[in-house]
Coordinates of C-alpha atoms in Angstrom, one line a residue:
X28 CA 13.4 117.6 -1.1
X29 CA 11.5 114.4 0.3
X30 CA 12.7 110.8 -0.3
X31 CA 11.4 107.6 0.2
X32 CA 13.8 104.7 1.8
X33 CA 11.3 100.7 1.7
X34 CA 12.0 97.7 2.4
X35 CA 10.9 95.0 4.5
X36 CA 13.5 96.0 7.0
X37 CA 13.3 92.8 8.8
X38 CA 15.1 93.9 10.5
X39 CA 16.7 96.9 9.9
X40 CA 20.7 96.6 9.7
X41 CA 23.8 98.7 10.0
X42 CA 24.1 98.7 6.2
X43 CA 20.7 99.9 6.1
X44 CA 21.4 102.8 9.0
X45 CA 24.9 103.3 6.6
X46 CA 22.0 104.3 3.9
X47 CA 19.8 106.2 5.8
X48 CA 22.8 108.5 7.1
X49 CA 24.2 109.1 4.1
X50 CA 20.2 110.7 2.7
X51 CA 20.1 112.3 6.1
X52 CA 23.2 114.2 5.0
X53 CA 21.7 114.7 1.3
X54 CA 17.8 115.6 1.8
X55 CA 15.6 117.7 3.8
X56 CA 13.2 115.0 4.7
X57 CA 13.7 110.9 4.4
X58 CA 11.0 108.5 4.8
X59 CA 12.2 105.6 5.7
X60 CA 9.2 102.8 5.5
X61 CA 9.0 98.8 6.0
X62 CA 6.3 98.1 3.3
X63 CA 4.9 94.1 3.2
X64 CA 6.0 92.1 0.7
X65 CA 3.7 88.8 0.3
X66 CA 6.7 87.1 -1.2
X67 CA 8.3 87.0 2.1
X68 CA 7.4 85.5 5.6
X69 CA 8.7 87.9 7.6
X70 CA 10.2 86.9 11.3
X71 CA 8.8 90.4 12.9
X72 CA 5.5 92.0 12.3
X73 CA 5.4 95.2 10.6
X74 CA 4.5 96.8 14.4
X75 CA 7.8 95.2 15.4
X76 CA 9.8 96.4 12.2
X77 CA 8.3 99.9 12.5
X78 CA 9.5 100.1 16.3
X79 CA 13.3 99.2 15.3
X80 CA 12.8 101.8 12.5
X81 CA 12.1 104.3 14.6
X82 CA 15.0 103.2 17.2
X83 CA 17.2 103.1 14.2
X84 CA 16.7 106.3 13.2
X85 CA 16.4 108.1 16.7
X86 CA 19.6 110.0 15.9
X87 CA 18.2 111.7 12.5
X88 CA 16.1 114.6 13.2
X89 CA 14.8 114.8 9.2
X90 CA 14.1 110.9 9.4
X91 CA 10.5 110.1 9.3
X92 CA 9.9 106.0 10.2
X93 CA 6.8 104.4 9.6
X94 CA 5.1 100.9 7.8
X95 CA 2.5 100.6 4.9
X96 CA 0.6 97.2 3.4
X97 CA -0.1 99.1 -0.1
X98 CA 1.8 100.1 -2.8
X99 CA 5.3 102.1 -2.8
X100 CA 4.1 104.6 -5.4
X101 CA 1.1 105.4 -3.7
X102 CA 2.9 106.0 0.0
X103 CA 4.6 108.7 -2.5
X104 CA 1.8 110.5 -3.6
X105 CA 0.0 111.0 -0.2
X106 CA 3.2 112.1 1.2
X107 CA 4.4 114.7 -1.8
X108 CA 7.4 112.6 -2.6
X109 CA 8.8 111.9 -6.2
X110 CA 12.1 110.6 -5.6
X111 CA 12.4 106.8 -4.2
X112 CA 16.3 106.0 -3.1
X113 CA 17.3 101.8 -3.4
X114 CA 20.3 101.0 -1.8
X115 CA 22.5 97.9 -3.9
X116 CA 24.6 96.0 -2.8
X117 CA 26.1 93.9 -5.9
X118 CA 25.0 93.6 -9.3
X119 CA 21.8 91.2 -8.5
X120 CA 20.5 94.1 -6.2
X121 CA 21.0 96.4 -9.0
X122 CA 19.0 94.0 -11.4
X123 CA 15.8 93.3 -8.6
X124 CA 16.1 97.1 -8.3
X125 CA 16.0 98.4 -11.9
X126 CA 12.6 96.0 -12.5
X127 CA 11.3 97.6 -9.2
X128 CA 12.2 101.1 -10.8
X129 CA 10.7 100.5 -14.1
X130 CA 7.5 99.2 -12.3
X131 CA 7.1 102.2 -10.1
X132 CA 7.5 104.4 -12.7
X133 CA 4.9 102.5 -14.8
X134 CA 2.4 103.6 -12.1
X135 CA 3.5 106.8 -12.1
X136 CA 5.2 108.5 -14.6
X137 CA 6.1 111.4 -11.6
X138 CA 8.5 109.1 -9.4
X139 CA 12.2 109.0 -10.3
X140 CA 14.5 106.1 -8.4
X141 CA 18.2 106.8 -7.5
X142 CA 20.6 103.9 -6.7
X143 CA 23.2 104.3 -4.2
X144 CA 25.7 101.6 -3.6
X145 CA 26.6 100.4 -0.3
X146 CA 29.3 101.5 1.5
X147 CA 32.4 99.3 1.4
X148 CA 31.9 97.1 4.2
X149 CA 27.9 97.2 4.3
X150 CA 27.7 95.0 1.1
X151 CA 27.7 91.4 2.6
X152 CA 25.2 92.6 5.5
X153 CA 21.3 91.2 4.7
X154 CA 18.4 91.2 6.6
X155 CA 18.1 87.7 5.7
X156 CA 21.5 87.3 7.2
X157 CA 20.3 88.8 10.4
X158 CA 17.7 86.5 10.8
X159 CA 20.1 83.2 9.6
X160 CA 21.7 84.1 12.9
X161 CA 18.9 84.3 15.0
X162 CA 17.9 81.6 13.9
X163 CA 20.7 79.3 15.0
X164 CA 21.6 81.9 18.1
X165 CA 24.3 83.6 17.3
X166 CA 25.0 86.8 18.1
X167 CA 23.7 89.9 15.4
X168 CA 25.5 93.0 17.4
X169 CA 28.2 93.6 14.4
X170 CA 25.1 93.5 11.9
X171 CA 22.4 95.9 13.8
X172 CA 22.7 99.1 15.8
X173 CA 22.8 98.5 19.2
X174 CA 19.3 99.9 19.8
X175 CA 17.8 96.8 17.4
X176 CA 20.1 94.1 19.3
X177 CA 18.6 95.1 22.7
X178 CA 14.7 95.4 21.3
X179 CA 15.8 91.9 19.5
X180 CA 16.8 90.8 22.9
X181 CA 13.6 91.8 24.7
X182 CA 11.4 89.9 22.3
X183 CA 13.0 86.8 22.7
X184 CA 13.0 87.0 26.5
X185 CA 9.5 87.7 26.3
X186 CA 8.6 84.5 24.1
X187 CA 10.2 82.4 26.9

């Protein structure tokens, strides 16, 4: 079975890799995809958050990474997948989620979303957290895989 992982992965964290793992065990294929959101402004550009997808997810040989500017439910149907897996944290994530659900299966009737909590640990880490950090400097190596921290890195010794 194919599943479908989105976010805005912005970036991509250890809770998120936690996720992706754990689906890696479960499912023959996961598509893991950083999809735009217009109600966010986004530190890295979706070439950016694609490339730390992919370093991410180096380790899973049934992980497919990738980015899309349309709509989740669509992505789906041009890749044969039915089955969208949202990761929550706390009850707030499972309230944003479960409208996200009902919308996407508004659009089509065929997709079916499964939650998965966090893994203890994993539930305080945010992208948005990340990029707090980075913001003031500090250091993001306990919060992204090693791979990220280093690409991270790169970027902002190629801005100087």
């Amino acid at each position: 079975m194919k599943v479908l992982l989105t976010g805005s992965y912005d970036p991509i964290t250890n809770g998120h890799v936690s996720l992706i793992r754990k689906c890696a065990g479960l499912f023959d294929e996961v598509h893991v995809v950083a999809f735009f959101n217009a109600q966010k402004t986004n530190m890295f550009s979706a070439q950016q958050r694609q490339a730390m997808l992919a370093l991410a997810c180096a380790e899973f040989d049934n992980v497919v990474t990738g980015s899309d500017d349309g709509f989740v439910v669509d992505y789906a149907d041009r890749h044969g997948i039915s089955v969208l897996i949202r990761g929550v944290r706390d009850t707030d994530d499972f309230v944003y989620e479960k409208q996200m659900a009902d919308n996407n299966h508004r659009f089509n009737p065929s997709i079916t979303t499964l939650f998965i909590p966090a893994d203890s640990g994993w539930e305080n880490i945010s992208s948005h957290a990340v990029r707090e950090r980075l913001a003031k400097g500090e250091e993001i190596a306990s919060l992204v895989p090693s791979a990220v921290e280093n690409y991270i890195r790169q970027l902002s010794k190629s801005k100087d």
